[in-house]
PDB file of C-alpha atoms in Angstrom:
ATOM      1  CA  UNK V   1     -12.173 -34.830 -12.144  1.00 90.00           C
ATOM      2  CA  UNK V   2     -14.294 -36.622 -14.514  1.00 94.00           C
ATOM      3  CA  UNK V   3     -13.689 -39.869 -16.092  1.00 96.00           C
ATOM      4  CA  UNK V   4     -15.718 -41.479 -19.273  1.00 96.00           C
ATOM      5  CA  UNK V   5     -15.422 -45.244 -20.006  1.00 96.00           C
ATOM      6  CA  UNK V   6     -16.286 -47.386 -23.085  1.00 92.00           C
ATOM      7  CA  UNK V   7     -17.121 -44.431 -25.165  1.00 91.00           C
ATOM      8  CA  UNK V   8     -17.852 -45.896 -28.592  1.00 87.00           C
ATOM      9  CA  UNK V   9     -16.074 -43.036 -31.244  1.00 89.00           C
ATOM     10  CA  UNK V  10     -15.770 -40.713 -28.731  1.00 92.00           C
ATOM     11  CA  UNK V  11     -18.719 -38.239 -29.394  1.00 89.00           C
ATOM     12  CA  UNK V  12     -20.256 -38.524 -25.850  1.00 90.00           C
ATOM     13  CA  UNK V  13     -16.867 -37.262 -24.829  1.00 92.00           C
ATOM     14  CA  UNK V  14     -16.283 -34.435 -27.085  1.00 91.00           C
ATOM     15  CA  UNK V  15     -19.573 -32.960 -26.475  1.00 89.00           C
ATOM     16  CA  UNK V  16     -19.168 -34.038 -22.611  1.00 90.00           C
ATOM     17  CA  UNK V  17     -15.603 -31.699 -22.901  1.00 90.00           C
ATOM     18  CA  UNK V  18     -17.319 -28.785 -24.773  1.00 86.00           C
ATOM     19  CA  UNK V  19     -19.812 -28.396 -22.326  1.00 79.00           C
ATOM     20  CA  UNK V  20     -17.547 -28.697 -18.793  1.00 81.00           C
ATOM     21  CA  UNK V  21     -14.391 -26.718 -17.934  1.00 81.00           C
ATOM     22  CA  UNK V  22     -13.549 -29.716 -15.200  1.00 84.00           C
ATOM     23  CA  UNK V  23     -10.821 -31.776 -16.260  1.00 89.00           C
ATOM     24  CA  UNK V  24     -11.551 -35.240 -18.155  1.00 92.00           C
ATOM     25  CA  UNK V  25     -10.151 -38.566 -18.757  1.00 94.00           C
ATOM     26  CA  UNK V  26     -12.337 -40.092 -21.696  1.00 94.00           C
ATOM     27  CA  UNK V  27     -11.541 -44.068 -22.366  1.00 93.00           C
ATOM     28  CA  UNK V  28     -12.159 -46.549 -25.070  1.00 93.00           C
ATOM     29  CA  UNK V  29     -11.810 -50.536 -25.272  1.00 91.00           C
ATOM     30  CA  UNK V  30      -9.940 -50.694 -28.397  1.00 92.00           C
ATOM     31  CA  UNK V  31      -5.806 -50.711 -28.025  1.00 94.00           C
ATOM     32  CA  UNK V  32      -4.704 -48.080 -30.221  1.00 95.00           C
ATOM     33  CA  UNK V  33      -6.692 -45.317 -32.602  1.00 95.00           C
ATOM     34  CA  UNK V  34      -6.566 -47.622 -35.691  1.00 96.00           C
ATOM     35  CA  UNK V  35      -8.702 -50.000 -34.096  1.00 94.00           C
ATOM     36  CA  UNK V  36     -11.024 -47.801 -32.519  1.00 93.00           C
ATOM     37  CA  UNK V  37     -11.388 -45.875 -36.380  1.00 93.00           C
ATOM     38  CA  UNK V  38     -11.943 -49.794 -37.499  1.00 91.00           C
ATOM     39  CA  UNK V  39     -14.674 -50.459 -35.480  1.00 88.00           C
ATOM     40  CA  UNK V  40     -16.079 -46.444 -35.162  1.00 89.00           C
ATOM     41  CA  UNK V  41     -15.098 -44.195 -38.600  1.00 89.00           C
ATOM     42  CA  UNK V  42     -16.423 -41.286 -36.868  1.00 87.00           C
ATOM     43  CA  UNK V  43     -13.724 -41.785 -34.129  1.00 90.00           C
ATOM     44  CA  UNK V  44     -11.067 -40.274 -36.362  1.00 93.00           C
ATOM     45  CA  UNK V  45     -12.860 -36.444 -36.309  1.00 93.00           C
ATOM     46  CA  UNK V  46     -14.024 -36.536 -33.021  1.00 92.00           C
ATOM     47  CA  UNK V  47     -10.259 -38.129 -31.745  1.00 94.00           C
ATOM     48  CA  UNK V  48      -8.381 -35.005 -33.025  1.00 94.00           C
ATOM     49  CA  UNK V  49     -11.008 -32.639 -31.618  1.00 93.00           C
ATOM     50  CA  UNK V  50     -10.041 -33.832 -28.153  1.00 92.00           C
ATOM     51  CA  UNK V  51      -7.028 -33.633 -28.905  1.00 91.00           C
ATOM     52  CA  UNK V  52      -6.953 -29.896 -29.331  1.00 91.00           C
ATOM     53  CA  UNK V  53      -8.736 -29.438 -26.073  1.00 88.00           C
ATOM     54  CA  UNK V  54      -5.538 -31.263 -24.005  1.00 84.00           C
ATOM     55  CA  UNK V  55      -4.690 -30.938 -21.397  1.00 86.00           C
ATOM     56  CA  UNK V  56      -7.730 -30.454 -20.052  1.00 89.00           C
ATOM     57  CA  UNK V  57      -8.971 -33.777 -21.794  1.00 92.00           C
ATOM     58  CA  UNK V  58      -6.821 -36.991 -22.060  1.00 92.00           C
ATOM     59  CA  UNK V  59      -7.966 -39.901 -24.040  1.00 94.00           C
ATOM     60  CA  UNK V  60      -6.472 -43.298 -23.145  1.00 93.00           C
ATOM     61  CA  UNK V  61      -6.847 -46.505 -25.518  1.00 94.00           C
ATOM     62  CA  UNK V  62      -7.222 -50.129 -24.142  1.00 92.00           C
ATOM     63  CA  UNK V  63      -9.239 -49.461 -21.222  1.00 92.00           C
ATOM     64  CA  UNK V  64     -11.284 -52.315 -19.459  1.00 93.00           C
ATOM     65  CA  UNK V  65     -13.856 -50.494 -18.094  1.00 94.00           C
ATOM     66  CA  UNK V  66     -14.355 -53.519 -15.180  1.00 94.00           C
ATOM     67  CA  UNK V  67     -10.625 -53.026 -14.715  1.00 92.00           C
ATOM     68  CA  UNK V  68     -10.350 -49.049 -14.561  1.00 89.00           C
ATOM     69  CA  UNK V  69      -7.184 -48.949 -11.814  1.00 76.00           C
ATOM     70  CA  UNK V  70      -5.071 -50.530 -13.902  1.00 71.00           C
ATOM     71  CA  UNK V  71      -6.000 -49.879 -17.590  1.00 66.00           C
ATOM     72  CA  UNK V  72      -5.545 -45.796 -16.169  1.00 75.00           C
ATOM     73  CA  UNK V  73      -2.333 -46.472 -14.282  1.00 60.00           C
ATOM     74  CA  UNK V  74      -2.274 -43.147 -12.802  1.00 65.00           C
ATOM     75  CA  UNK V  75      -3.059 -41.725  -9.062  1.00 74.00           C
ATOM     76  CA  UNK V  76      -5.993 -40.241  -9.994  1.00 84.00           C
ATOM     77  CA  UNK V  77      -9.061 -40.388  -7.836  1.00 91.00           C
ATOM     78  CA  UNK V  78     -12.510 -39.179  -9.851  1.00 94.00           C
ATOM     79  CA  UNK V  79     -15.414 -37.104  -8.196  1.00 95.00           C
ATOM     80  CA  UNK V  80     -17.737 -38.621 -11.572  1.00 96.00           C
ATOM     81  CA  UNK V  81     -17.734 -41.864 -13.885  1.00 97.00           C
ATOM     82  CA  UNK V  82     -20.032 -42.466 -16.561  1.00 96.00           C
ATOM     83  CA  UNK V  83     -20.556 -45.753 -18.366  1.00 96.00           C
ATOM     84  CA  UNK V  84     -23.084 -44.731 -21.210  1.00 93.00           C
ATOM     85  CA  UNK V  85     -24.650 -48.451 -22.579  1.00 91.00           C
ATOM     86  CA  UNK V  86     -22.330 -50.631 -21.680  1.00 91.00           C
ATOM     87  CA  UNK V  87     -22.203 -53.809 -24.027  1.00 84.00           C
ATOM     88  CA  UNK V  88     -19.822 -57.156 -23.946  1.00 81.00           C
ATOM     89  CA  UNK V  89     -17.783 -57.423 -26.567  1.00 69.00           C
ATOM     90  CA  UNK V  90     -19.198 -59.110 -30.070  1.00 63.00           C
ATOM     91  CA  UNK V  91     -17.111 -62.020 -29.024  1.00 60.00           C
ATOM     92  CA  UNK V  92     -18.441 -62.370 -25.961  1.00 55.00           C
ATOM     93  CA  UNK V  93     -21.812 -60.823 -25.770  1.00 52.00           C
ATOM     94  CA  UNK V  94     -23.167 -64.346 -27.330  1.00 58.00           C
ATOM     95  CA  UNK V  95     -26.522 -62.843 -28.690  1.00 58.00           C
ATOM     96  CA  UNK V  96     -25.924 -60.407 -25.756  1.00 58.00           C
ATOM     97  CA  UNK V  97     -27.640 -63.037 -24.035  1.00 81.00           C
ATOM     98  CA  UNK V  98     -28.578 -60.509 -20.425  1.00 87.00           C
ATOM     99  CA  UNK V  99     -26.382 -62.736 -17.375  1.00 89.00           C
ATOM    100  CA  UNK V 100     -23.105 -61.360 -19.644  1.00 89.00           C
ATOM    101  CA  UNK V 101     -24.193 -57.882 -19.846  1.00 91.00           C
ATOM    102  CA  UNK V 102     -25.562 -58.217 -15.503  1.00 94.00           C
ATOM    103  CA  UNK V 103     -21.845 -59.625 -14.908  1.00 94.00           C
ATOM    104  CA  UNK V 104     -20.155 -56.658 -17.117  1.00 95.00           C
ATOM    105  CA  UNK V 105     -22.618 -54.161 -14.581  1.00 97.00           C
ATOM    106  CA  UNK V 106     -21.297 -55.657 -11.855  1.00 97.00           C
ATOM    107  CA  UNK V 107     -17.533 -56.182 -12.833  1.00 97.00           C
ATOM    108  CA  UNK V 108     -17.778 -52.184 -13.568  1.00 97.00           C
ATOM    109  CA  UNK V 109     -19.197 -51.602 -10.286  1.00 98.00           C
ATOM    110  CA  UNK V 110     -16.548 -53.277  -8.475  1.00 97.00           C
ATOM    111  CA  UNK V 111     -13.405 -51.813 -10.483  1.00 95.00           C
ATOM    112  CA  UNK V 112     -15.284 -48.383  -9.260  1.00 96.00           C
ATOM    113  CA  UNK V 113     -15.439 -49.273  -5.418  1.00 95.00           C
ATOM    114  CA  UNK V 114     -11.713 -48.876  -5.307  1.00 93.00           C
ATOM    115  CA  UNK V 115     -10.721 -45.781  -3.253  1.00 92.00           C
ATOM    116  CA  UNK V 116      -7.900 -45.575  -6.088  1.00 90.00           C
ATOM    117  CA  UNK V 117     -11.157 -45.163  -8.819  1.00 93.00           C
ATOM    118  CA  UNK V 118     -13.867 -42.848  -7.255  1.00 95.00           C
ATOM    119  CA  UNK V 119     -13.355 -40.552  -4.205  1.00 94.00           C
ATOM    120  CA  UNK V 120     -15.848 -41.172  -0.745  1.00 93.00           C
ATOM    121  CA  UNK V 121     -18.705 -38.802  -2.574  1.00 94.00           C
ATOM    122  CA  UNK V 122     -17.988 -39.482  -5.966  1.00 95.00           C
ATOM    123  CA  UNK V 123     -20.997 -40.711  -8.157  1.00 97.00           C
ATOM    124  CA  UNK V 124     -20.945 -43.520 -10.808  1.00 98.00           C
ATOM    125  CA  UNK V 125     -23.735 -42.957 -14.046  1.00 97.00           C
ATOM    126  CA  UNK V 126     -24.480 -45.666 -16.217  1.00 97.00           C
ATOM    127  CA  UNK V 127     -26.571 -45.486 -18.772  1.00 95.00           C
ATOM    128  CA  UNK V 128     -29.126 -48.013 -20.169  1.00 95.00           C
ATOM    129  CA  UNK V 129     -31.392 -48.537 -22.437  1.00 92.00           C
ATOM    130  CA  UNK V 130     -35.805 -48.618 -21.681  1.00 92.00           C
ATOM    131  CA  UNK V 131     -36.554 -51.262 -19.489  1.00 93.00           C
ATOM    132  CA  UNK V 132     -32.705 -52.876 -19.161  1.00 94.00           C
ATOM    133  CA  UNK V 133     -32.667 -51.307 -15.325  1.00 95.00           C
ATOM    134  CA  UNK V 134     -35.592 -53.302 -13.969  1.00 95.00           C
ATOM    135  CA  UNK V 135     -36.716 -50.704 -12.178  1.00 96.00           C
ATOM    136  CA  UNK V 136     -39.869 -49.396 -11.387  1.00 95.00           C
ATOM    137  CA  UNK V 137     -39.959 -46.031 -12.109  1.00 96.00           C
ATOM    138  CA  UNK V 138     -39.350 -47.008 -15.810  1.00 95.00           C
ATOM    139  CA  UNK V 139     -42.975 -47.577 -16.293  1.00 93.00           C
ATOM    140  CA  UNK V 140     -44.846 -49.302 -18.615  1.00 91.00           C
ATOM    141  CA  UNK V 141     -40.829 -49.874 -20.156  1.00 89.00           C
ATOM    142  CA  UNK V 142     -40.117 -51.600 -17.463  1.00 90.00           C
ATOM    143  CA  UNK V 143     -39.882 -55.664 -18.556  1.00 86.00           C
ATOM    144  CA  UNK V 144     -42.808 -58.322 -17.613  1.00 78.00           C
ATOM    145  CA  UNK V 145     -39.859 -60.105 -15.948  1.00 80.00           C
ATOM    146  CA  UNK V 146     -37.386 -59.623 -13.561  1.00 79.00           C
ATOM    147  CA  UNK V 147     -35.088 -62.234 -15.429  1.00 77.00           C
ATOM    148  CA  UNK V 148     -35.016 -59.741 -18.638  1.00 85.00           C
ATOM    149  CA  UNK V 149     -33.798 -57.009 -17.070  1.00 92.00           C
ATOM    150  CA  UNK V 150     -30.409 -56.073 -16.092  1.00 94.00           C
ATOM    151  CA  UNK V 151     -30.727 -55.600 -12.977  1.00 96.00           C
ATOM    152  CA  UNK V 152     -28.865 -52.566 -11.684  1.00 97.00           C
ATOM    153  CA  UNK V 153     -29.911 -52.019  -8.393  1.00 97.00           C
ATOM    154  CA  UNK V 154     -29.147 -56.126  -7.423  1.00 97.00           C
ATOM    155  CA  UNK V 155     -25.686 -55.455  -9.320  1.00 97.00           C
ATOM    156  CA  UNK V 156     -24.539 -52.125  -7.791  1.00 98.00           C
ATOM    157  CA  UNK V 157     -25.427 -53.617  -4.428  1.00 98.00           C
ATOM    158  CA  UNK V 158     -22.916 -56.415  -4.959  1.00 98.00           C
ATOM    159  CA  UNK V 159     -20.051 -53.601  -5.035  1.00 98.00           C
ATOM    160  CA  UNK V 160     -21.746 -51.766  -2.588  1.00 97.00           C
ATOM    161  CA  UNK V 161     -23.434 -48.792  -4.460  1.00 98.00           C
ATOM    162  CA  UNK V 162     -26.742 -47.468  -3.975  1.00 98.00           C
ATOM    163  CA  UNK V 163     -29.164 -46.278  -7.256  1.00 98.00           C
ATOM    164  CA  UNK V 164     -30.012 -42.612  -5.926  1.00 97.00           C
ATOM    165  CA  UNK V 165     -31.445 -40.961  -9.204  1.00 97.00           C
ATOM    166  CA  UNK V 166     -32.887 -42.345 -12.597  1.00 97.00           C
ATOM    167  CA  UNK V 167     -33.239 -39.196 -14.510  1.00 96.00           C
ATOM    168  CA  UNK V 168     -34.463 -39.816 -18.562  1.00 94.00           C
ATOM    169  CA  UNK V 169     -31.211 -39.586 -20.927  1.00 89.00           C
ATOM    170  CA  UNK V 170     -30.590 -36.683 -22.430  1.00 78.00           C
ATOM    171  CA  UNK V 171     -31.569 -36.180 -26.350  1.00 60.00           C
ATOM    172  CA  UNK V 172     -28.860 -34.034 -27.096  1.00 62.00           C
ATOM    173  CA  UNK V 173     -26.052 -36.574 -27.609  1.00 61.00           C
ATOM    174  CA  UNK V 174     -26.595 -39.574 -30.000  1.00 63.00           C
ATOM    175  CA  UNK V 175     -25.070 -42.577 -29.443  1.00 64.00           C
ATOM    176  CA  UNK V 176     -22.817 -44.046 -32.005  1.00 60.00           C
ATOM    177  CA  UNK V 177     -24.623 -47.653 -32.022  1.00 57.00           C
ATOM    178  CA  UNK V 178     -23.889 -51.278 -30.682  1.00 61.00           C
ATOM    179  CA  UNK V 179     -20.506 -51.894 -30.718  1.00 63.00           C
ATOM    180  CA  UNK V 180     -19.133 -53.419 -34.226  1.00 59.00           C
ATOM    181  CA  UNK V 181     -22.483 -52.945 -35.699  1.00 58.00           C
ATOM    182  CA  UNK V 182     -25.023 -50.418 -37.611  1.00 56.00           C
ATOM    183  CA  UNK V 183     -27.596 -51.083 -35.601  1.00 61.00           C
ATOM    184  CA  UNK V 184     -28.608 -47.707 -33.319  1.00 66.00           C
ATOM    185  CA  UNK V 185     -29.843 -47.505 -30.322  1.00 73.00           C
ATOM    186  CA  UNK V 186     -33.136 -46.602 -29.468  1.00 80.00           C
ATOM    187  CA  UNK V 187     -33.590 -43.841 -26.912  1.00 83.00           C
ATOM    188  CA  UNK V 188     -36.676 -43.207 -26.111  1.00 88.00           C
ATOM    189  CA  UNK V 189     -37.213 -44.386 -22.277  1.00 91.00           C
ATOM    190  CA  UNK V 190     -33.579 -44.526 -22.050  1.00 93.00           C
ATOM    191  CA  UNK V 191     -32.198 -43.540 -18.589  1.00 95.00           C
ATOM    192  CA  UNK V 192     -29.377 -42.286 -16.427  1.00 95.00           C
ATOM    193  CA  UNK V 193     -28.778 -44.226 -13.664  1.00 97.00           C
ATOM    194  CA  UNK V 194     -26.821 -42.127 -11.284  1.00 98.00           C
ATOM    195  CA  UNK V 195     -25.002 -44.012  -8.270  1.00 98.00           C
ATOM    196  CA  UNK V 196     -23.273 -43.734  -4.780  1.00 97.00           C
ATOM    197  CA  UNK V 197     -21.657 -45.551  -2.285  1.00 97.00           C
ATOM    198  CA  UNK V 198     -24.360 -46.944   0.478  1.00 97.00           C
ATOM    199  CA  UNK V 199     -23.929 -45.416   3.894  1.00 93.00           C
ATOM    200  CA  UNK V 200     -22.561 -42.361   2.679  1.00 84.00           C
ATOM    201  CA  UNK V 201     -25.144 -38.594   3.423  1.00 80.00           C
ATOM    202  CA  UNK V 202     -26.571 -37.250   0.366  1.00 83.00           C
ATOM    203  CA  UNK V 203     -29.562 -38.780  -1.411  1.00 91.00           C
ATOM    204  CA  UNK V 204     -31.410 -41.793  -0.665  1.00 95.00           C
ATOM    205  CA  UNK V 205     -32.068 -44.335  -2.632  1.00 97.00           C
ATOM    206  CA  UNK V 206     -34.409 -44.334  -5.336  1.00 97.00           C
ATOM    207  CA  UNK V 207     -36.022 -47.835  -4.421  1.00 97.00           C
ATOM    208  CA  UNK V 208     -34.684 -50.102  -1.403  1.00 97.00           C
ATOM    209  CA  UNK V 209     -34.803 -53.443  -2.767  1.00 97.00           C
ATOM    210  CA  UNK V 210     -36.677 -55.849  -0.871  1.00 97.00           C
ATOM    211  CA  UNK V 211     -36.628 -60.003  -0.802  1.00 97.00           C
ATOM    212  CA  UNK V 212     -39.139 -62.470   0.855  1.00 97.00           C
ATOM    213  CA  UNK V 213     -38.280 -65.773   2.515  1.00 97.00           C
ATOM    214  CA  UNK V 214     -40.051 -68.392   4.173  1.00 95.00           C
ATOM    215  CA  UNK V 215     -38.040 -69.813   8.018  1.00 94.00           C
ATOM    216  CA  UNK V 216     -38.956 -72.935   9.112  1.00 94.00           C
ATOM    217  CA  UNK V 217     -37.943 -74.933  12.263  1.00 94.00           C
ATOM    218  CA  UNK V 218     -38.537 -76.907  14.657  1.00 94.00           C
ATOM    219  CA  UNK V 219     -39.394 -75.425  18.092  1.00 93.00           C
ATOM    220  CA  UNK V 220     -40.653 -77.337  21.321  1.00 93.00           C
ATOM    221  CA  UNK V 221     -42.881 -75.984  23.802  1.00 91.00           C
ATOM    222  CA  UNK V 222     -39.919 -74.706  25.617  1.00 92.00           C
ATOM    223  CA  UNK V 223     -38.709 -72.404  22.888  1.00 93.00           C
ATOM    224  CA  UNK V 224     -42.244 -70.867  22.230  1.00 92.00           C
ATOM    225  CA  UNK V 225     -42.278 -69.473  25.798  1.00 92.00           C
ATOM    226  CA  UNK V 226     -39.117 -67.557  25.152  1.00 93.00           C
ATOM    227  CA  UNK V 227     -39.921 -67.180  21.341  1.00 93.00           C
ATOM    228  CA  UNK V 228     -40.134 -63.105  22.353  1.00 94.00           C
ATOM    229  CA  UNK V 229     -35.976 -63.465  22.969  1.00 94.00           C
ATOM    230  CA  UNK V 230     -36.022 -64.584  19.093  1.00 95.00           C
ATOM    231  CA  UNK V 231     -38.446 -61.659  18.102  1.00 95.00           C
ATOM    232  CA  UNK V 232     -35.658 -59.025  19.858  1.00 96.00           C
ATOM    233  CA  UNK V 233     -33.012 -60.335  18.601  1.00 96.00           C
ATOM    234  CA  UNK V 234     -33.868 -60.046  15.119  1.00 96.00           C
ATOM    235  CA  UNK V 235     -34.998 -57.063  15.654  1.00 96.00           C
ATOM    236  CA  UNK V 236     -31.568 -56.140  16.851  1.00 97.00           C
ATOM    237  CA  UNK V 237     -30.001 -57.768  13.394  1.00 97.00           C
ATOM    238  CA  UNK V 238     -31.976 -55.545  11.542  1.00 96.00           C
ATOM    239  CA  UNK V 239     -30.780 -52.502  13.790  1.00 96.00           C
ATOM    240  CA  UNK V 240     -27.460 -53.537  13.251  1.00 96.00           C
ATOM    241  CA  UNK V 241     -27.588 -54.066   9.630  1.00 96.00           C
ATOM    242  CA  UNK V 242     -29.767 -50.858   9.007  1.00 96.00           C
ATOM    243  CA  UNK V 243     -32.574 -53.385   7.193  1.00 97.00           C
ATOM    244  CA  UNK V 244     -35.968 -53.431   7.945  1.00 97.00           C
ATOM    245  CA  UNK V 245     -36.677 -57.337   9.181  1.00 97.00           C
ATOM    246  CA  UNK V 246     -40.341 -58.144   9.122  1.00 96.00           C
ATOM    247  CA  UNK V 247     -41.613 -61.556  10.612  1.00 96.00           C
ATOM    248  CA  UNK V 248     -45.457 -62.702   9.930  1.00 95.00           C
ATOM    249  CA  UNK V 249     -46.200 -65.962  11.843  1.00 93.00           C
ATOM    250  CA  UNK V 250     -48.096 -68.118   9.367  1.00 89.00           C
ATOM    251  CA  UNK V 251     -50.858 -69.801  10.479  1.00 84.00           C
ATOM    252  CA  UNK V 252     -51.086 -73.233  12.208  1.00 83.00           C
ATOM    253  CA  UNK V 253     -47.874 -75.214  13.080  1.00 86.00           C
ATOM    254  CA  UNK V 254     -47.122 -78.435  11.393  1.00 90.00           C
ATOM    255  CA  UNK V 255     -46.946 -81.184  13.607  1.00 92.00           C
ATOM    256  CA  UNK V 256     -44.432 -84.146  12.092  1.00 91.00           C
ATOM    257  CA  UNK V 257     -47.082 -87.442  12.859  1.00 91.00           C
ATOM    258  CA  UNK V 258     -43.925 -89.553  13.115  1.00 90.00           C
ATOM    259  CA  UNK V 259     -42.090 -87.500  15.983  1.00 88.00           C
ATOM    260  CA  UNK V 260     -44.838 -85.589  17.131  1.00 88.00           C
ATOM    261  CA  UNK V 261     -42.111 -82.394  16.444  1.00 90.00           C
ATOM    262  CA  UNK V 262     -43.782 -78.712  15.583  1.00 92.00           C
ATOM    263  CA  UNK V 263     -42.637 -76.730  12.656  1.00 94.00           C
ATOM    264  CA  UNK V 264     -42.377 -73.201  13.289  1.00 93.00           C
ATOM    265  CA  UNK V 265     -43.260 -70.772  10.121  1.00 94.00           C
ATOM    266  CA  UNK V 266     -42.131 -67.165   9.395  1.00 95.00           C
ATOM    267  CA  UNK V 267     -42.585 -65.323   6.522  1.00 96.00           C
ATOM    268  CA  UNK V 268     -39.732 -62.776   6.528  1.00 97.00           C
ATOM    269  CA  UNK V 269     -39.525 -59.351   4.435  1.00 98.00           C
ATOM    270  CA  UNK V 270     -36.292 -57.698   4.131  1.00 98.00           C
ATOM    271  CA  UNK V 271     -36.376 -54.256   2.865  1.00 98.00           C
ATOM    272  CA  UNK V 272     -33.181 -52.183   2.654  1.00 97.00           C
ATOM    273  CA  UNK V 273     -32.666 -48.989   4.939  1.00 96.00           C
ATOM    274  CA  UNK V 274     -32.585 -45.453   2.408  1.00 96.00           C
ATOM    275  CA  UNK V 275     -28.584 -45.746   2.412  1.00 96.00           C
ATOM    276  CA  UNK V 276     -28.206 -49.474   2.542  1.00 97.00           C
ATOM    277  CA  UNK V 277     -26.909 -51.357   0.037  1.00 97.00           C
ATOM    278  CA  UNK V 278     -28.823 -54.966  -0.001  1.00 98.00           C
ATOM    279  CA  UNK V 279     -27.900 -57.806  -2.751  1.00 98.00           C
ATOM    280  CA  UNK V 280     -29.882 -61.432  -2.708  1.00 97.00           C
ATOM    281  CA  UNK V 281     -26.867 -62.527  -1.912  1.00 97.00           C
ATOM    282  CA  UNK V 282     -26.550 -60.631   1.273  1.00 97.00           C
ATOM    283  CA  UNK V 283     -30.375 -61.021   2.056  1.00 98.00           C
ATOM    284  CA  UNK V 284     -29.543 -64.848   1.902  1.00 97.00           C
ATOM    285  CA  UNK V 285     -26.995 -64.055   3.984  1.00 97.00           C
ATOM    286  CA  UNK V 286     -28.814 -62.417   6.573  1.00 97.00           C
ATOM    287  CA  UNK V 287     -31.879 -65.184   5.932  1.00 96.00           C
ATOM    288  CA  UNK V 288     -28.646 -67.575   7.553  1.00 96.00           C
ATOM    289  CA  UNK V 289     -28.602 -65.621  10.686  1.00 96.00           C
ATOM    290  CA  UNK V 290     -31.927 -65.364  11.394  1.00 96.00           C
ATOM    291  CA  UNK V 291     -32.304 -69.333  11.369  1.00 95.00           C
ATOM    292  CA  UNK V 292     -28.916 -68.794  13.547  1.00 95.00           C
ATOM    293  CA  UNK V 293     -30.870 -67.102  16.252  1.00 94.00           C
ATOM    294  CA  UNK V 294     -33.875 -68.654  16.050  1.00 94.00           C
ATOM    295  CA  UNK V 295     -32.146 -72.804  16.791  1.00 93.00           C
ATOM    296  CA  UNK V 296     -29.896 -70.398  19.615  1.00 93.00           C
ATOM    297  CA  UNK V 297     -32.776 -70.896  21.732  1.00 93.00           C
ATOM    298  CA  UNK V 298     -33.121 -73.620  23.497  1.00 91.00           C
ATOM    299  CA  UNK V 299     -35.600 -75.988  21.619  1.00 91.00           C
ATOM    300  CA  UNK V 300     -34.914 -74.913  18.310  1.00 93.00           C
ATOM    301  CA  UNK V 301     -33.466 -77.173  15.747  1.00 93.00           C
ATOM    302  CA  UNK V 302     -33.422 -76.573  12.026  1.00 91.00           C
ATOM    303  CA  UNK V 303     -35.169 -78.812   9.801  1.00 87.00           C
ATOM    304  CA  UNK V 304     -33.956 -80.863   6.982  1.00 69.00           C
TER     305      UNK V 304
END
């Protein structure tokens, strides 16, 4: 079972249908088919030729795509769900400024975590314009800065998905456009992002995101004889947690003049195992528990 979400007027859908004997639920935003005609006047032909493929295709008006269980309101769980350029609404998208279009990735991703939404293998494709993903393997697309992009791997990770494949878009379907305007999209660079939930067998991911810290604390001559007890033990965290926890002493301890106390500094890589689904948030997370074992041992004590 295939679903399709926020499909513009419909023509992703139609040609989606044409080509696939599976059965499909196609959705759009708008609440009823004068609305979506409004906003897409192609909608209208492309409406009634889904129509005449039912009941092997369903179309279903008023559908939050970050609130899929209950805009469908049926027990249906899907094996595929496509997002193809998602966009905030005019009224929202404020310049579609990126943190509103990152928090409508995200909001998506969740709805499609739901065991009622996508079955155990099922796969979730999104896809975005040239260098909106942020990652690598878009090339010279691929935006000078992080802070442009919108960031799919970071926000699939926060629902717990996993970017396996990034396949270019295909050029036989033409998107209708950003919503409520004529301006078109342009595809070239464009990509498929195709999705799964982390842990699961299948493919790995495409690129295990990685963060850098800096831990700092302060450790007395007591804990640096047992400071092998700290090196296991986040070695053990990263076992547990299936990410790879590197720690690089930096050079030369800072010694506090007023207390005569040693700083202790770590640089720390985390890089997420090929099934593992790592955030910031969670690598913040896990930064917390590292400090956590390292003032467990006798003579440590956090600073500041």
């Amino acid at each position: 079972m295939n679903l399709i979400v926020g499909d513009g007027d419909l023509s992703f859908s139609l040609n989606f249908a044409r080509g696939m004997q599976m059965r499909l639920i196609c959705t759009v935003f708008e609440d009823d088919e004068a609305s979506l005609v409004a906003v897409y006047p192609t909608a209208a032909e492309n409406l009634q030729s889904l129509r005449e493929l039912h009941p092997r295709v369903d179309v279903i008006f008023g559908v939050d795509a970050t609130k899929i269980p209950l805009g469908l309101n049926a027990e249906i769980v899907f094996d595929r769900v496509i997002f193809n350029f998602p966009q905030t609404v005019p009224s929202e998208r404020k310049h579609r400024k990126v943190q509103y279009q990152r928090e409508l990735l995200e909001n998506f991703f969740r709805a499609c975590s739901s065991p009622a939404v996508l079955t155990e293998m099922g796969i979730v494709k999104v896809a975005l314009l040239a260098g909106q993903g942020g990652m690598d393997i878009e090339g010279s697309y691929k935006r000078p800065r992080d802070a442009d992009s919108w960031k799919i791997v970071e926000n699939a990770a926060r629902a717990g998905f996993i970017v396996v494949d990034a396949p270019l878009f295909s050029a036989c379907h033409n998107p209708v456009g950003f919503r409520g305007t004529e301006e078109s999209f342009k595809l070239e660079g464009s990509r498929y992002y195709e999705c799964r939930r982390a842990g699961g067998v299948g493919m790995p991911q495409l690129e295990p995101p990685r963060f850098a810290f800096v831990l700092s604390f302060w450790a007395d001559d007591g804990w640096l004889s047992s400071e092998g007890k700290f090196l296991e033990s986040v070695a053990a965290l990263g076992e547990e947690e299936k990410i790879d926890i590197g720690l690089t002493l930096a050079e030369g301890d800072y010694i506090d003049p007023a207390t005569g106390k040693r700083a202790r500094k770590y640089k720390i890589d985390m890089c997420a195992g090929s099934r593992t689904a790592l955030s910031r948030a969670k690598a913040v997370g896990l930064l917390e528990r590292v400090k956590d074992h390292a003032v467990a041992i006798e003579g440590g004590e956090r600073r500041g």
